[in-house]
Tab-separated table of N, CA, C and O in Angstrom:
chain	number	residue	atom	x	y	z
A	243	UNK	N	-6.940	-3.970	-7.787
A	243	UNK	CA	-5.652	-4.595	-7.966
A	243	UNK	C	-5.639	-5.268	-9.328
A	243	UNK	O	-6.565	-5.984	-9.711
A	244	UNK	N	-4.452	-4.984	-10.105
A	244	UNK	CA	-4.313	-5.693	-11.047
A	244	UNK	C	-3.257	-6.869	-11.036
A	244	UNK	O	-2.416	-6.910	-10.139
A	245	UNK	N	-3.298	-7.763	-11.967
A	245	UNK	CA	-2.106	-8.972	-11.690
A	245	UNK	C	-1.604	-9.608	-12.782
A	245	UNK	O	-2.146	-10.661	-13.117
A	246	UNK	N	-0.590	-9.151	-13.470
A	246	UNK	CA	-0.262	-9.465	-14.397
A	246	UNK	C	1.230	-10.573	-14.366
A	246	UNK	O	1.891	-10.237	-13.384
A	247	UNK	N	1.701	-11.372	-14.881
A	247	UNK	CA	2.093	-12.448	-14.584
A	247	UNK	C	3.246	-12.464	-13.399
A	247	UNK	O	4.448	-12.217	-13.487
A	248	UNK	N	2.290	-12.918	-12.041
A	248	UNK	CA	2.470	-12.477	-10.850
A	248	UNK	C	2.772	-11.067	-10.461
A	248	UNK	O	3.281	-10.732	-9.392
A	249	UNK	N	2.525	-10.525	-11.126
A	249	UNK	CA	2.880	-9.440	-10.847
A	249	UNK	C	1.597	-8.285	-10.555
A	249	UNK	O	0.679	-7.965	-11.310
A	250	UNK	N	1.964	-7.729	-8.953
A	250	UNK	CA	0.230	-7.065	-8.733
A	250	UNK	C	1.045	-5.765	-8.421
A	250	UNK	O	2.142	-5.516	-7.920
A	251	UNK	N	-0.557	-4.670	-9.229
A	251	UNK	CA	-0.172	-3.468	-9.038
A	251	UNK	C	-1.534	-2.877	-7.823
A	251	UNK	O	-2.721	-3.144	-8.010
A	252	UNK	N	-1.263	-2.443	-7.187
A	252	UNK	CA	-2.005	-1.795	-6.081
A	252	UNK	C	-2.331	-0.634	-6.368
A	252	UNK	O	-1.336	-0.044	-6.789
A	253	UNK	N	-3.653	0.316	-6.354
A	253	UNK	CA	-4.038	1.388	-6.533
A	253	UNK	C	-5.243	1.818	-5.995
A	253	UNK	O	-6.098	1.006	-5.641
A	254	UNK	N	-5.442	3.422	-5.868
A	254	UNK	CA	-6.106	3.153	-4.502
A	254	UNK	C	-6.098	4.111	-3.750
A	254	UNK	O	-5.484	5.038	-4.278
A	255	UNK	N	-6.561	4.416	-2.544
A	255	UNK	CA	-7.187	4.730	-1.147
A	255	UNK	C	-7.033	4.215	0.384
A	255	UNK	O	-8.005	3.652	0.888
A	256	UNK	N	-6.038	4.361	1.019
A	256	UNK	CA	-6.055	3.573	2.407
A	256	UNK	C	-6.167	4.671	3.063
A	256	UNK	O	-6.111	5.776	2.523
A	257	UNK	N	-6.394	4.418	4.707
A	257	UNK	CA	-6.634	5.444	5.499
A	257	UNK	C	-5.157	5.748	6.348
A	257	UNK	O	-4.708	6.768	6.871
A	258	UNK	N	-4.570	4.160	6.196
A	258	UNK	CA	-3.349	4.435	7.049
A	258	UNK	C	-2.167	4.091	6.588
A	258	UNK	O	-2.282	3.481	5.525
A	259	UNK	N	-0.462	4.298	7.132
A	259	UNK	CA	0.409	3.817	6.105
A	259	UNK	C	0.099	1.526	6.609
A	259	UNK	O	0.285	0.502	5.952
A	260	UNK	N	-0.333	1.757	7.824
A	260	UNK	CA	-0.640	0.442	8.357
A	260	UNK	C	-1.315	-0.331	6.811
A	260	UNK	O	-0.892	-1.233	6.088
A	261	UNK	N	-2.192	0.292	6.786
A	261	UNK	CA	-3.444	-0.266	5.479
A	261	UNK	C	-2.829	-0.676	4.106
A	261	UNK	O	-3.267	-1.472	3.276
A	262	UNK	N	-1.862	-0.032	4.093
A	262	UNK	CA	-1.108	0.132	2.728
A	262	UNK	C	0.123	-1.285	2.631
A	262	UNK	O	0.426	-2.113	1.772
A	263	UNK	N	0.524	-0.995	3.908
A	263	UNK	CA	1.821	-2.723	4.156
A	263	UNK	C	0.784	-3.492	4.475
A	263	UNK	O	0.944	-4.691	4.248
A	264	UNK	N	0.004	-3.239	4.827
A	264	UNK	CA	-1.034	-4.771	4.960
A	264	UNK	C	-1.415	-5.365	3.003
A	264	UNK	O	-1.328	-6.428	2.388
A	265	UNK	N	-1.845	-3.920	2.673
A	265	UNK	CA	-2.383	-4.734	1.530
A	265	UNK	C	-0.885	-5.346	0.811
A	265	UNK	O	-1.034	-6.550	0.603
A	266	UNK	N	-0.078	-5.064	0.558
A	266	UNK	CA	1.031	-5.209	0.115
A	266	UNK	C	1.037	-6.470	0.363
A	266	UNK	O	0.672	-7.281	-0.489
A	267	UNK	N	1.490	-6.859	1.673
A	267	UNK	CA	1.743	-8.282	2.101
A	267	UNK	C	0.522	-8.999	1.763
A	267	UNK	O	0.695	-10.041	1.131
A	268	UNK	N	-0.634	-8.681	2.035
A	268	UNK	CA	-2.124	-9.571	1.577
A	268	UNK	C	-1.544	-9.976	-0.258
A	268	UNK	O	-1.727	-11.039	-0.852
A	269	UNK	N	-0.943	-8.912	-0.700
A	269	UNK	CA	-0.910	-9.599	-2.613
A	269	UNK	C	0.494	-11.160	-2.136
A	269	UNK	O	0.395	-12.385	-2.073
A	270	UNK	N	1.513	-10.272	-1.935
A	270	UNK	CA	2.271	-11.693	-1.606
A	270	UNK	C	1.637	-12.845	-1.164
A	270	UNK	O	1.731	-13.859	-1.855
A	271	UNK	N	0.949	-12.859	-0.035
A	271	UNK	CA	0.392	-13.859	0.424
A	271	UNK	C	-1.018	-14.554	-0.346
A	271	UNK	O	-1.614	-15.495	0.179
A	272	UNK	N	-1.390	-14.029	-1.476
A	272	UNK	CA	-2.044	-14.155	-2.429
A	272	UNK	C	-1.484	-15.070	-3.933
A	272	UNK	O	-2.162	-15.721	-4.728
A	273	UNK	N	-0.169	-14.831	-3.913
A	273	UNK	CA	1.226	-15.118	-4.695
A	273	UNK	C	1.517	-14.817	-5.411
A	273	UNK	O	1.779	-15.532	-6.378
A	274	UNK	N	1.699	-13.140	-5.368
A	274	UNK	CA	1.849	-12.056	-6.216
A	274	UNK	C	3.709	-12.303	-5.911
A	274	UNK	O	4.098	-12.344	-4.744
A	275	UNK	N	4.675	-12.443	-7.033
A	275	UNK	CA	5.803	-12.018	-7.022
A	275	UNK	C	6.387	-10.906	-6.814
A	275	UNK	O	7.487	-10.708	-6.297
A	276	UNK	N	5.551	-10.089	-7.272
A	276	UNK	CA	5.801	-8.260	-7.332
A	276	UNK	C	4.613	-7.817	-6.761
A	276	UNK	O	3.467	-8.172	-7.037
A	277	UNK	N	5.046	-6.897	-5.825
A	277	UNK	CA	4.180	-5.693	-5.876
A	277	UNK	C	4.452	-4.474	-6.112
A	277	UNK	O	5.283	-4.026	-5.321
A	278	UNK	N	4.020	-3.616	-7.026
A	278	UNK	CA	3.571	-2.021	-7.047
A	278	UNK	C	2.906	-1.572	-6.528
A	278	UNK	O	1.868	-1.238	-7.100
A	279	UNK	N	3.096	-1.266	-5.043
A	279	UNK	CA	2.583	-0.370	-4.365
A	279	UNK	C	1.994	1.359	-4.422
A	279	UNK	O	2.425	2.254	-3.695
A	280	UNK	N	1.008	1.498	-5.389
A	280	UNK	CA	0.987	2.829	-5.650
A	280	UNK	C	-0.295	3.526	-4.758
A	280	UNK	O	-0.712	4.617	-5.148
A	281	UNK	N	-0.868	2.937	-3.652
A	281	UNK	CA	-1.967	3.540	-2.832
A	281	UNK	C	-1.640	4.384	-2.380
A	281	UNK	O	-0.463	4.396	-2.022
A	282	UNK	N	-2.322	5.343	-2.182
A	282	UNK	CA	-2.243	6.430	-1.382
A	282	UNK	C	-2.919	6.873	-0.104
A	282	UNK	O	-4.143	6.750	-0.051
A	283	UNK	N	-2.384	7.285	0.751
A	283	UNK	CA	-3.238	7.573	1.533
A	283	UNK	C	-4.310	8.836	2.011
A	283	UNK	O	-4.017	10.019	1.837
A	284	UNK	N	-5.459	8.433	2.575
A	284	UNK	CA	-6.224	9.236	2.740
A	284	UNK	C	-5.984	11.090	3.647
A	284	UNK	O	-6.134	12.300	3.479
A	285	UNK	N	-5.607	10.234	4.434
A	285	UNK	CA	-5.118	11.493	5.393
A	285	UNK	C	-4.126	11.303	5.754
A	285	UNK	O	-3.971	10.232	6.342
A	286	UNK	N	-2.882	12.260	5.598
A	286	UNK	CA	-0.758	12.711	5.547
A	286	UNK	C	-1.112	12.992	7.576
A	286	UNK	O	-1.743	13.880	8.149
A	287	UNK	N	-0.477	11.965	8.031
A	287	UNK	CA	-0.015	12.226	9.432
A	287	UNK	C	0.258	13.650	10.000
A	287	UNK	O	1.378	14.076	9.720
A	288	UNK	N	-0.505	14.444	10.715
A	288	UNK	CA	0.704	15.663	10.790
A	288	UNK	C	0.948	15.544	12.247
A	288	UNK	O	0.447	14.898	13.168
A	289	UNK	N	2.125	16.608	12.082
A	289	UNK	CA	3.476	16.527	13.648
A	289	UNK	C	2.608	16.629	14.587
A	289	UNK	O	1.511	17.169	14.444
A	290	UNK	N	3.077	16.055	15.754
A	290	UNK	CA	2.354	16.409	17.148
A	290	UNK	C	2.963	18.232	17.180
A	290	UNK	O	3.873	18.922	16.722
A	291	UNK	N	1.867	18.332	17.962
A	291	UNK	CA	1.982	19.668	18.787
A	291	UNK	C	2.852	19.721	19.835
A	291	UNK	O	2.966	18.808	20.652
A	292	UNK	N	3.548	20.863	19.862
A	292	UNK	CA	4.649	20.950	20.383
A	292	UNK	C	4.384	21.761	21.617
A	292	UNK	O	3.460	22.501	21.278
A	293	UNK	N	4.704	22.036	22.914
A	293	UNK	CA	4.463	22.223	24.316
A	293	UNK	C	5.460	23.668	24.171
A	293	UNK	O	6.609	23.787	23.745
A	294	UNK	N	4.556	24.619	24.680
A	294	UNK	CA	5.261	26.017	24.852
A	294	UNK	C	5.529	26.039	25.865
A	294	UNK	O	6.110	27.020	26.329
């Protein structure tokens, strides 16, 4: 994370979109004014399987 006057940029690796609004809110609550959220995640959700 970088933090430039209040202002945090996020970059990165999470596993979940959970991981990603957590860190987000962790910079606010840190007292980041801004965040740039640019993490990505590890593994893209895919569709449930569908019942033939």
């Amino acid at each position: 994370m970088q933090v430039h006057n209040r202002r945090a940029t996020l970059t990165g690796t999470v596993d979940s979109w959970l991981d990603r609004q957590q860190a987000a809110q962790e910079a606010h609550e840190a007292g980041a004014r801004e965040v740039n959220n640019h993490l990505h995640l590890l593994h893209m959700a895919l569709p449930a399987a569908t019942a033939q």
